[in-house]
Amino acid sequence: MWDAGGRKYLDCYNNVPHVGHCNPRVVEAICKQAATLNTHTRYLHEGILDYVERLTATCEDPLETAILTCTGSEANDIALRMAEAMTGKRGIVATDATYHGNTTLVSHLSKSNVPEVGFGLGQYLRHVEAPDSYRIADPDGQRFAAKVQEAIDDLERSGIGFAALIVCPLFLNEGFPTQAEGWLRPAAEAVRRAGGLLICDEVQSGFGRSGSHFWAHQRQGVTPDVVTMGKPMGNGHPVAGLVTTAEIMARFRKSFRYFNTFGGNPVSCAAAMAVLDELQERNLQANAARIGQLAQQRLVELAGRHPVIGDVRQSGMVFGAEFVLDRQERTPAAAYADLVVNKMRQRGIILSKLGRHKNTLKIRPPMPFGAEHLDLLMTTLDEVLTETPVIA
Amino acid sequence: MWDAGGRKYLDCYNNVPHVGHCNPRVVEAICKQAATLNTHTRYLHEGILDYVERLTATCEDPLETAILTCTGSEANDIALRMAEAMTGKRGIVATDATYHGNTTLVSHLSKSNVPEVGFGLGQYLRHVEAPDSYRIADPDGQRFAAKVQEAIDDLERSGIGFAALIVCPLFLNEGFPTQAEGWLRPAAEAVRRAGGLLICDEVQSGFGRSGSHFWAHQRQGVTPDVVTMGKPMGNGHPVAGLVTTAEIMARFRKSFRYFNTFGGNPVSCAAAMAVLDELQERNLQANAARIGQLAQQRLVELAGRHPVIGDVRQSGMVFGAEFVLDRQERTPAAAYADLVVNKMRQRGIILSKLGRHKNTLKIRPPMPFGAEHLDLLMTTLDEVLTETPVIA
């Protein structure tokens, strides 16, 4: 990336340009379709049919049908209504350090940014403690499942009832905790026992980013009832959506005649199809796995020389380090994380921080990120950590 | 437009391609920007600054600030929250034959498609009788204002309180009734007296379509607190938004940290700016006024020969005829309207029908629609009406 002054940056953060900024294949697909025909989806077009077939083929049975929208927020907004339609209940469970979007309903899922307004919908939400592999032992997800069960019980006691658990399968906003494969299974079982839906928000974690699987829920050993997706789907073109089962779709369609003017229009589908083509032909999921492993090694090396790094975590093409004032108490060094992010930017490297304690570097580059980019990133990070005294 | 089999159609209905299908200026703007840079709006870009300045310059004071989104639904979803933030109340009034979008909250505004699910938000809605200039005498909008006042009173009696009236200033879904300039003023006064907000949904009526004004609320003699917009804004590219006052924006921002990944990204702004350029340089608002007048004359001529036409109405580049079984009783001929729409399509003319009684032809072509297109449309309509016996 270059800024307005012509300065060059290495983008180690943005997941919207999933297959790379200004990816030529995607740009060409958009230009070609925009110059040919663009209508809403009340006029049938093979673009959406071909794309939905290709998209649902990446999901396991019985996830076989889709709705396309413009934003992940819209997709999550529908997913929550699907849960209400299927269960007749309204209680939603999410973690206390997540973000799922900005509609009136969905915005209530963000505990860190609880809206003061929102038509009273906060009453239907229960937040559970986010997983934190560095501070809270939960090797097999049983502890998290118990927290989910408590929230379900509370919703049922209150008379609201339980409709769904919504999570990012990699818990990316929560700080992408290290988890064994299948870690989410106990929570999913609690959800099913209670008659609720499991919604996996794969806006960040999907489209191969985890390296090991195309969808991160597959790594977690669960089959969600609804998978929502967004940001990377069209490489910046506003397209998003969800995949679900025929039964859930039928129930939702019966209860509400949903239509989205721009969702899945021919240009959106052309962009989204080009993204799938790029991922496949350039083997970008395998690249994510390889770079993730290399990043892990380099970060572990840095941790050997920089005591401020308390923990190193990676999930394919998402990786980072948690900064602490001391490794004993693991006191979060949030201000230091801010400082490092800004110093990296001054040196032309874009990354960010996040997590329960806002002290974790979040490095989430576009999928074509290569070993040479990783080398520049890690060399610069080493320099910055060396020259920056730890602050509280 | 050409279909997959190569058959040519005259599009007399779609408002998404506002400045024409595959408009070369818009396509070029999209291609150029998509190949240069596309990021979310957390990275500042002059595209959104320039566009918002240009957009707000089309609005009267104190409408001076904007949020860009991807869909009109998202814009209306925000507008309703702004009303809640400003008033501390949740009661919303809309007409009983409208549509404002598809989020959980906004979908409740559509009485014709009331969702069975929706987290109980229906309790905050009150629907008032839609204006109908053909059947209900209300020359100065006093009757409509009284209906709005009744709904406000009901909301206040119920303890919910009144937050906003949301209307399309041309009542396009309701059948675009004939109204004197300033017709909406009494309703706006009732809204302000009650301390609520007036939200004008200009998704259909804006961007010059009314012919007489760039925004249709200007024709109605009112200055809304929030103006929402969508479909035509990017000529098919998913961009939408709202314009409001600094005070409302500040109150909303204080109560909720809104962010939209794709809303107002550089490509969206390039597309939207190209639409404004096209409208201005080709004088398309004036064209809408001229074609609307011509259409009115032609439809009145047809009414002279076809008794099935009970009423002719136009608001610039939106015009149509209401079909009735008899001009005495004005019995709606909805099945006949369906028949005509389908016969027109068989002859290569795309239009639709709508309105309170679903018996009104809705003709809403792209803005460059010319006199030659109008001639083909009206000649064909004459033929279809001549050959099609009236059915109930």
Tab-separated table of N, CA and C in Angstrom, chain A residues 159-288:
chain	number	residue	atom	x	y	z
A	159	GLY	N	-37.375	-16.768	31.420
A	159	GLY	CA	-38.561	-16.829	30.571
A	159	GLY	C	-38.295	-16.413	29.133
A	160	ILE	N	-37.097	-15.924	28.851
A	160	ILE	CA	-36.766	-15.505	27.478
A	160	ILE	C	-36.547	-16.732	26.594
A	161	GLY	N	-35.905	-17.732	27.152
A	161	GLY	CA	-35.603	-18.932	26.390
A	161	GLY	C	-34.363	-18.755	25.555
A	162	PHE	N	-33.833	-19.875	25.076
A	162	PHE	CA	-32.545	-19.864	24.383
A	162	PHE	C	-32.741	-20.106	22.896
A	163	ALA	N	-32.157	-19.235	22.087
A	163	ALA	CA	-32.272	-19.371	20.632
A	163	ALA	C	-30.956	-19.771	19.978
A	164	ALA	N	-29.842	-19.142	20.370
A	164	ALA	CA	-28.593	-19.433	19.658
A	164	ALA	C	-27.355	-18.988	20.428
A	165	LEU	N	-26.276	-19.700	20.130
A	165	LEU	CA	-24.923	-19.249	20.484
A	165	LEU	C	-24.282	-18.760	19.200
A	166	ILE	N	-23.714	-17.545	19.230
A	166	ILE	CA	-22.987	-17.046	18.066
A	166	ILE	C	-21.540	-16.800	18.455
A	167	VAL	N	-20.632	-17.432	17.715
A	167	VAL	CA	-19.197	-17.262	17.985
A	167	VAL	C	-18.406	-17.245	16.686
A	168	CYS	N	-17.274	-16.569	16.727
A	168	CYS	CA	-16.232	-16.739	15.708
A	168	CYS	C	-15.471	-17.988	16.097
A	169	PRO	N	-15.375	-18.985	15.226
A	169	PRO	CA	-14.758	-20.256	15.617
A	169	PRO	C	-13.298	-20.120	16.060
A	170	LEU	N	-12.610	-19.078	15.618
A	170	LEU	CA	-11.233	-18.865	16.069
A	170	LEU	C	-11.159	-17.821	17.191
A	171	PHE	N	-12.297	-17.276	17.592
A	171	PHE	CA	-12.343	-16.240	18.636
A	171	PHE	C	-11.321	-15.142	18.328
A	172	LEU	N	-11.426	-14.609	17.112
A	172	LEU	CA	-10.381	-13.683	16.657
A	172	LEU	C	-10.413	-12.351	17.386
A	173	ASN	N	-11.595	-11.804	17.653
A	173	ASN	CA	-11.629	-10.549	18.412
A	173	ASN	C	-11.218	-10.747	19.860
A	174	GLU	N	-11.405	-11.960	20.336
A	174	GLU	CA	-11.090	-12.260	21.727
A	174	GLU	C	-9.588	-12.464	21.933
A	175	GLY	N	-8.829	-12.537	20.851
A	175	GLY	CA	-7.378	-12.708	20.982
A	175	GLY	C	-6.880	-14.043	20.449
A	176	PHE	N	-7.649	-14.664	19.588
A	176	PHE	CA	-7.347	-15.965	18.954
A	176	PHE	C	-6.574	-16.916	19.879
A	177	PRO	N	-7.264	-17.372	20.935
A	177	PRO	CA	-6.629	-18.295	21.881
A	177	PRO	C	-6.165	-19.587	21.201
A	178	THR	N	-5.131	-20.169	21.764
A	178	THR	CA	-4.643	-21.463	21.281
A	178	THR	C	-5.621	-22.546	21.729
A	179	GLN	N	-6.103	-23.323	20.787
A	179	GLN	CA	-7.095	-24.343	21.134
A	179	GLN	C	-6.832	-25.628	20.354
A	180	ALA	N	-7.060	-26.750	21.011
A	180	ALA	CA	-6.931	-28.038	20.329
A	180	ALA	C	-8.057	-28.174	19.306
A	181	GLU	N	-7.805	-28.959	18.258
A	181	GLU	CA	-8.887	-29.211	17.289
A	181	GLU	C	-10.085	-29.814	18.027
A	182	GLY	N	-11.261	-29.382	17.655
A	182	GLY	CA	-12.469	-29.920	18.279
A	182	GLY	C	-12.845	-29.229	19.581
A	183	TRP	N	-12.156	-28.147	19.886
A	183	TRP	CA	-12.345	-27.458	21.174
A	183	TRP	C	-13.777	-26.947	21.373
A	184	LEU	N	-14.451	-26.635	20.287
A	184	LEU	CA	-15.786	-26.037	20.389
A	184	LEU	C	-16.886	-27.091	20.549
A	185	ARG	N	-16.510	-28.362	20.433
A	185	ARG	CA	-17.533	-29.420	20.423
A	185	ARG	C	-18.399	-29.450	21.691
A	186	PRO	N	-17.797	-29.375	22.887
A	186	PRO	CA	-18.655	-29.408	24.087
A	186	PRO	C	-19.671	-28.263	24.125
A	187	ALA	N	-19.264	-27.068	23.713
A	187	ALA	CA	-20.215	-25.948	23.696
A	187	ALA	C	-21.331	-26.211	22.689
A	188	ALA	N	-20.950	-26.739	21.523
A	188	ALA	CA	-21.956	-27.047	20.504
A	188	ALA	C	-22.949	-28.080	21.024
A	189	GLU	N	-22.436	-29.037	21.789
A	189	GLU	CA	-23.334	-30.068	22.346
A	189	GLU	C	-24.320	-29.451	23.351
A	190	ALA	N	-23.828	-28.523	24.156
A	190	ALA	CA	-24.715	-27.841	25.117
A	190	ALA	C	-25.804	-27.074	24.361
A	191	VAL	N	-25.412	-26.433	23.286
A	191	VAL	CA	-26.367	-25.666	22.473
A	191	VAL	C	-27.441	-26.589	21.916
A	192	ARG	N	-27.039	-27.718	21.351
A	192	ARG	CA	-28.003	-28.650	20.742
A	192	ARG	C	-28.907	-29.301	21.793
A	193	ARG	N	-28.315	-29.639	22.923
A	193	ARG	CA	-29.137	-30.223	23.986
A	193	ARG	C	-30.264	-29.274	24.392
A	194	ALA	N	-29.954	-27.971	24.351
A	194	ALA	CA	-30.939	-26.975	24.769
A	194	ALA	C	-31.877	-26.582	23.625
A	195	GLY	N	-31.699	-27.216	22.466
A	195	GLY	CA	-32.601	-26.936	21.349
A	195	GLY	C	-32.286	-25.660	20.603
A	196	GLY	N	-31.086	-25.107	20.795
A	196	GLY	CA	-30.728	-23.855	20.135
A	196	GLY	C	-29.900	-24.071	18.880
A	197	LEU	N	-29.603	-22.990	18.219
A	197	LEU	CA	-28.791	-23.034	17.003
A	197	LEU	C	-27.363	-22.590	17.308
A	198	LEU	N	-26.420	-23.195	16.602
A	198	LEU	CA	-25.034	-22.731	16.651
A	198	LEU	C	-24.781	-21.905	15.400
A	199	ILE	N	-24.480	-20.613	15.610
A	199	ILE	CA	-24.152	-19.727	14.495
A	199	ILE	C	-22.655	-19.464	14.544
A	200	CYS	N	-21.952	-19.818	13.472
A	200	CYS	CA	-20.525	-19.496	13.419
A	200	CYS	C	-20.333	-18.293	12.515
A	201	ASP	N	-19.821	-17.222	13.095
A	201	ASP	CA	-19.526	-16.005	12.350
A	201	ASP	C	-18.115	-16.165	11.781
A	202	GLU	N	-18.054	-16.499	10.486
A	202	GLU	CA	-16.745	-16.756	9.861
A	202	GLU	C	-16.305	-15.564	9.016
A	203	VAL	N	-16.785	-14.376	9.378
A	203	VAL	CA	-16.397	-13.173	8.638
A	203	VAL	C	-14.876	-13.029	8.628
A	204	GLN	N	-14.256	-13.274	9.771
A	204	GLN	CA	-12.799	-13.162	9.832
A	204	GLN	C	-12.101	-14.502	9.602
A	205	SER	N	-12.703	-15.567	10.096
A	205	SER	CA	-11.971	-16.834	10.175
A	205	SER	C	-12.086	-17.692	8.923
A	206	GLY	N	-13.004	-17.315	8.034
A	206	GLY	CA	-13.292	-18.175	6.901
A	206	GLY	C	-12.430	-17.954	5.675
A	207	PHE	N	-12.830	-18.607	4.584
A	207	PHE	CA	-12.157	-18.493	3.294
A	207	PHE	C	-10.666	-18.844	3.399
A	208	GLY	N	-10.403	-19.908	4.195
A	208	GLY	CA	-9.061	-20.493	4.225
A	208	GLY	C	-8.066	-19.856	5.176
A	209	ARG	N	-8.477	-18.812	5.876
A	209	ARG	CA	-7.509	-18.091	6.710
A	209	ARG	C	-6.874	-18.979	7.778
A	210	SER	N	-7.627	-19.929	8.306
A	210	SER	CA	-7.062	-20.765	9.374
A	210	SER	C	-5.915	-21.640	8.873
A	211	GLY	N	-5.788	-21.771	7.565
A	211	GLY	CA	-4.705	-22.589	7.018
A	211	GLY	C	-5.054	-24.058	6.964
A	212	SER	N	-5.619	-24.576	8.045
A	212	SER	CA	-5.909	-26.012	8.092
A	212	SER	C	-7.220	-26.369	7.399
A	213	HIS	N	-8.179	-25.432	7.387
A	213	HIS	CA	-9.498	-25.722	6.838
A	213	HIS	C	-10.019	-24.504	6.091
A	214	PHE	N	-10.935	-24.724	5.176
A	214	PHE	CA	-11.524	-23.589	4.468
A	214	PHE	C	-12.389	-22.780	5.421
A	215	TRP	N	-13.144	-23.481	6.267
A	215	TRP	CA	-13.940	-22.823	7.311
A	215	TRP	C	-13.384	-23.247	8.656
A	216	ALA	N	-13.234	-22.282	9.550
A	216	ALA	CA	-12.587	-22.575	10.828
A	216	ALA	C	-13.435	-23.475	11.718
A	217	HIS	N	-14.766	-23.485	11.501
A	217	HIS	CA	-15.579	-24.371	12.347
A	217	HIS	C	-15.216	-25.836	12.093
A	218	GLN	N	-14.696	-26.117	10.892
A	218	GLN	CA	-14.299	-27.493	10.584
A	218	GLN	C	-13.128	-27.907	11.468
A	219	ARG	N	-12.253	-26.981	11.726
A	219	ARG	CA	-11.136	-27.233	12.634
A	219	ARG	C	-11.629	-27.433	14.068
A	220	GLN	N	-12.736	-26.787	14.381
A	220	GLN	CA	-13.269	-26.867	15.738
A	220	GLN	C	-14.174	-28.086	15.926
A	221	GLY	N	-14.311	-28.867	14.876
A	221	GLY	CA	-15.036	-30.132	15.017
A	221	GLY	C	-16.543	-29.995	15.127
A	222	VAL	N	-17.083	-28.877	14.635
A	222	VAL	CA	-18.532	-28.693	14.730
A	222	VAL	C	-19.120	-28.348	13.364
A	223	THR	N	-20.379	-28.703	13.189
A	223	THR	CA	-21.124	-28.251	12.015
A	223	THR	C	-22.182	-27.266	12.496
A	224	PRO	N	-21.996	-25.993	12.183
A	224	PRO	CA	-22.960	-24.995	12.656
A	224	PRO	C	-24.297	-25.155	11.937
A	225	ASP	N	-25.319	-24.510	12.493
A	225	ASP	CA	-26.609	-24.442	11.805
A	225	ASP	C	-26.598	-23.325	10.767
A	226	VAL	N	-25.862	-22.283	11.092
A	226	VAL	CA	-25.716	-21.161	10.156
A	226	VAL	C	-24.260	-20.715	10.179
A	227	VAL	N	-23.688	-20.500	9.003
A	227	VAL	CA	-22.347	-19.924	8.882
A	227	VAL	C	-22.504	-18.563	8.225
A	228	THR	N	-22.046	-17.502	8.888
A	228	THR	CA	-22.112	-16.180	8.276
A	228	THR	C	-20.727	-15.762	7.798
A	229	MET	N	-20.718	-14.903	6.793
A	229	MET	CA	-19.445	-14.515	6.173
A	229	MET	C	-19.554	-13.115	5.611
A	230	GLY	N	-18.395	-12.478	5.402
A	230	GLY	CA	-18.462	-11.100	4.923
A	230	GLY	C	-17.142	-10.603	4.369
A	231	LYS	N	-16.495	-9.752	5.165
A	231	LYS	CA	-15.352	-8.963	4.717
A	231	LYS	C	-14.553	-9.511	3.534
A	232	PRO	N	-13.887	-10.676	3.643
A	232	PRO	CA	-12.972	-11.078	2.570
A	232	PRO	C	-13.674	-11.573	1.310
A	233	MET	N	-14.962	-11.762	1.392
A	233	MET	CA	-15.705	-12.511	0.371
A	233	MET	C	-15.574	-11.930	-1.032
A	234	GLY	N	-15.565	-10.602	-1.152
A	234	GLY	CA	-15.464	-9.959	-2.465
A	234	GLY	C	-14.217	-9.099	-2.576
A	235	ASN	N	-13.258	-9.327	-1.660
A	235	ASN	CA	-11.988	-8.594	-1.691
A	235	ASN	C	-12.171	-7.075	-1.602
A	236	GLY	N	-13.234	-6.649	-0.946
A	236	GLY	CA	-13.485	-5.214	-0.798
A	236	GLY	C	-14.785	-4.799	-1.443
A	237	HIS	N	-15.247	-5.574	-2.409
A	237	HIS	CA	-16.574	-5.321	-2.959
A	237	HIS	C	-17.584	-5.722	-1.880
A	238	PRO	N	-18.604	-4.876	-1.670
A	238	PRO	CA	-19.536	-5.143	-0.568
A	238	PRO	C	-20.448	-6.346	-0.830
A	239	VAL	N	-19.959	-7.510	-0.491
A	239	VAL	CA	-20.781	-8.716	-0.603
A	239	VAL	C	-20.530	-9.574	0.635
A	240	ALA	N	-21.585	-10.178	1.128
A	240	ALA	CA	-21.526	-10.995	2.333
A	240	ALA	C	-22.652	-12.020	2.234
A	241	GLY	N	-22.828	-12.822	3.270
A	241	GLY	CA	-23.914	-13.791	3.184
A	241	GLY	C	-23.887	-14.812	4.280
A	242	LEU	N	-24.727	-15.811	4.107
A	242	LEU	CA	-24.744	-16.914	5.057
A	242	LEU	C	-25.097	-18.194	4.325
A	243	VAL	N	-24.641	-19.307	4.919
A	243	VAL	CA	-24.972	-20.632	4.417
A	243	VAL	C	-25.682	-21.363	5.542
A	244	THR	N	-26.745	-22.074	5.186
A	244	THR	CA	-27.494	-22.784	6.218
A	244	THR	C	-28.129	-24.034	5.623
A	245	THR	N	-28.973	-24.679	6.415
A	245	THR	CA	-29.628	-25.895	5.954
A	245	THR	C	-30.940	-25.543	5.244
A	246	ALA	N	-31.429	-26.481	4.448
A	246	ALA	CA	-32.693	-26.263	3.732
A	246	ALA	C	-33.840	-26.066	4.720
A	247	GLU	N	-33.794	-26.790	5.830
A	247	GLU	CA	-34.873	-26.690	6.820
A	247	GLU	C	-34.934	-25.292	7.437
A	248	ILE	N	-33.775	-24.789	7.834
A	248	ILE	CA	-33.735	-23.458	8.464
A	248	ILE	C	-34.136	-22.391	7.453
A	249	MET	N	-33.632	-22.536	6.233
A	249	MET	CA	-33.985	-21.553	5.210
A	249	MET	C	-35.497	-21.541	4.982
A	250	ALA	N	-36.091	-22.704	4.907
A	250	ALA	CA	-37.531	-22.779	4.651
A	250	ALA	C	-38.310	-22.129	5.790
A	251	ARG	N	-37.894	-22.394	7.018
A	251	ARG	CA	-38.589	-21.821	8.167
A	251	ARG	C	-38.464	-20.298	8.164
A	252	PHE	N	-37.265	-19.824	7.860
A	252	PHE	CA	-37.049	-18.371	7.829
A	252	PHE	C	-37.874	-17.741	6.708
A	253	ARG	N	-37.809	-18.338	5.529
A	253	ARG	CA	-38.532	-17.787	4.379
A	253	ARG	C	-40.035	-17.755	4.637
A	254	LYS	N	-40.506	-18.747	5.374
A	254	LYS	CA	-41.931	-18.799	5.682
A	254	LYS	C	-42.321	-17.660	6.621
A	255	SER	N	-41.417	-17.319	7.508
A	255	SER	CA	-41.761	-16.307	8.502
A	255	SER	C	-41.446	-14.891	8.040
A	256	PHE	N	-40.711	-14.779	6.940
A	256	PHE	CA	-40.302	-13.436	6.523
A	256	PHE	C	-39.848	-13.462	5.067
A	257	ARG	N	-40.424	-12.559	4.260
A	257	ARG	CA	-40.118	-12.537	2.818
A	257	ARG	C	-38.897	-11.665	2.581
A	258	TYR	N	-37.715	-12.229	2.842
A	258	TYR	CA	-36.482	-11.442	2.781
A	258	TYR	C	-36.061	-11.144	1.344
A	259	PHE	N	-35.679	-9.897	1.116
A	259	PHE	CA	-35.103	-9.510	-0.180
A	259	PHE	C	-34.033	-8.461	0.063
A	260	ASN	N	-32.939	-8.565	-0.681
A	260	ASN	CA	-31.832	-7.616	-0.533
A	260	ASN	C	-31.462	-7.097	-1.918
A	261	THR	N	-31.673	-5.799	-2.140
A	261	THR	CA	-31.493	-5.218	-3.473
A	261	THR	C	-30.125	-5.532	-4.085
A	262	PHE	N	-29.075	-5.229	-3.349
A	262	PHE	CA	-27.731	-5.395	-3.916
A	262	PHE	C	-27.147	-6.780	-3.634
A	263	GLY	N	-27.676	-7.466	-2.636
A	263	GLY	CA	-27.079	-8.728	-2.193
A	263	GLY	C	-27.042	-9.753	-3.314
A	264	GLY	N	-25.863	-10.214	-3.661
A	264	GLY	CA	-25.730	-11.223	-4.701
A	264	GLY	C	-26.031	-10.726	-6.097
A	265	ASN	N	-25.885	-9.421	-6.332
A	265	ASN	CA	-26.091	-8.953	-7.702
A	265	ASN	C	-24.957	-9.465	-8.601
A	266	PRO	N	-25.132	-9.388	-9.927
A	266	PRO	CA	-24.139	-10.010	-10.816
A	266	PRO	C	-22.696	-9.548	-10.571
A	267	VAL	N	-22.496	-8.264	-10.264
A	267	VAL	CA	-21.129	-7.785	-10.024
A	267	VAL	C	-20.580	-8.365	-8.721
A	268	SER	N	-21.418	-8.375	-7.679
A	268	SER	CA	-20.989	-8.948	-6.397
A	268	SER	C	-20.587	-10.413	-6.572
A	269	CYS	N	-21.386	-11.142	-7.344
A	269	CYS	CA	-21.079	-12.561	-7.534
A	269	CYS	C	-19.818	-12.754	-8.379
A	270	ALA	N	-19.610	-11.883	-9.341
A	270	ALA	CA	-18.389	-11.976	-10.155
A	270	ALA	C	-17.161	-11.743	-9.279
A	271	ALA	N	-17.243	-10.737	-8.408
A	271	ALA	CA	-16.122	-10.453	-7.500
A	271	ALA	C	-15.881	-11.636	-6.575
A	272	ALA	N	-16.959	-12.157	-5.996
A	272	ALA	CA	-16.835	-13.249	-5.033
A	272	ALA	C	-16.309	-14.519	-5.706
A	273	MET	N	-16.746	-14.759	-6.938
A	273	MET	CA	-16.262	-15.934	-7.660
A	273	MET	C	-14.772	-15.809	-7.960
A	274	ALA	N	-14.348	-14.608	-8.320
A	274	ALA	CA	-12.922	-14.398	-8.610
A	274	ALA	C	-12.077	-14.639	-7.354
A	275	VAL	N	-12.622	-14.285	-6.190
A	275	VAL	CA	-11.898	-14.550	-4.935
A	275	VAL	C	-11.720	-16.060	-4.742
A	276	LEU	N	-12.791	-16.813	-4.967
A	276	LEU	CA	-12.673	-18.279	-4.828
A	276	LEU	C	-11.653	-18.833	-5.819
A	277	ASP	N	-11.677	-18.312	-7.040
A	277	ASP	CA	-10.715	-18.770	-8.050
A	277	ASP	C	-9.274	-18.507	-7.610
A	278	GLU	N	-9.045	-17.295	-7.103
A	278	GLU	CA	-7.695	-16.946	-6.653
A	278	GLU	C	-7.240	-17.858	-5.524
A	279	LEU	N	-8.126	-18.055	-4.553
A	279	LEU	CA	-7.782	-18.895	-3.407
A	279	LEU	C	-7.364	-20.280	-3.875
A	280	GLN	N	-8.142	-20.810	-4.810
A	280	GLN	CA	-7.905	-22.175	-5.261
A	280	GLN	C	-6.663	-22.271	-6.135
A	281	GLU	N	-6.589	-21.434	-7.160
A	281	GLU	CA	-5.500	-21.583	-8.133
A	281	GLU	C	-4.148	-21.223	-7.546
A	282	ARG	N	-4.134	-20.301	-6.597
A	282	ARG	CA	-2.854	-19.918	-5.993
A	282	ARG	C	-2.619	-20.652	-4.677
A	283	ASN	N	-3.514	-21.576	-4.350
A	283	ASN	CA	-3.288	-22.416	-3.173
A	283	ASN	C	-3.074	-21.579	-1.915
A	284	LEU	N	-3.914	-20.591	-1.716
A	284	LEU	CA	-3.656	-19.615	-0.655
A	284	LEU	C	-3.945	-20.156	0.739
A	285	GLN	N	-4.814	-21.147	0.832
A	285	GLN	CA	-5.028	-21.749	2.149
A	285	GLN	C	-3.748	-22.442	2.618
A	286	ALA	N	-3.090	-23.161	1.717
A	286	ALA	CA	-1.820	-23.812	2.065
A	286	ALA	C	-0.772	-22.763	2.421
A	287	ASN	N	-0.799	-21.634	1.706
A	287	ASN	CA	0.128	-20.551	2.039
A	287	ASN	C	-0.120	-20.029	3.451
A	288	ALA	N	-1.393	-19.917	3.809
A	288	ALA	CA	-1.735	-19.454	5.161
A	288	ALA	C	-1.182	-20.403	6.211
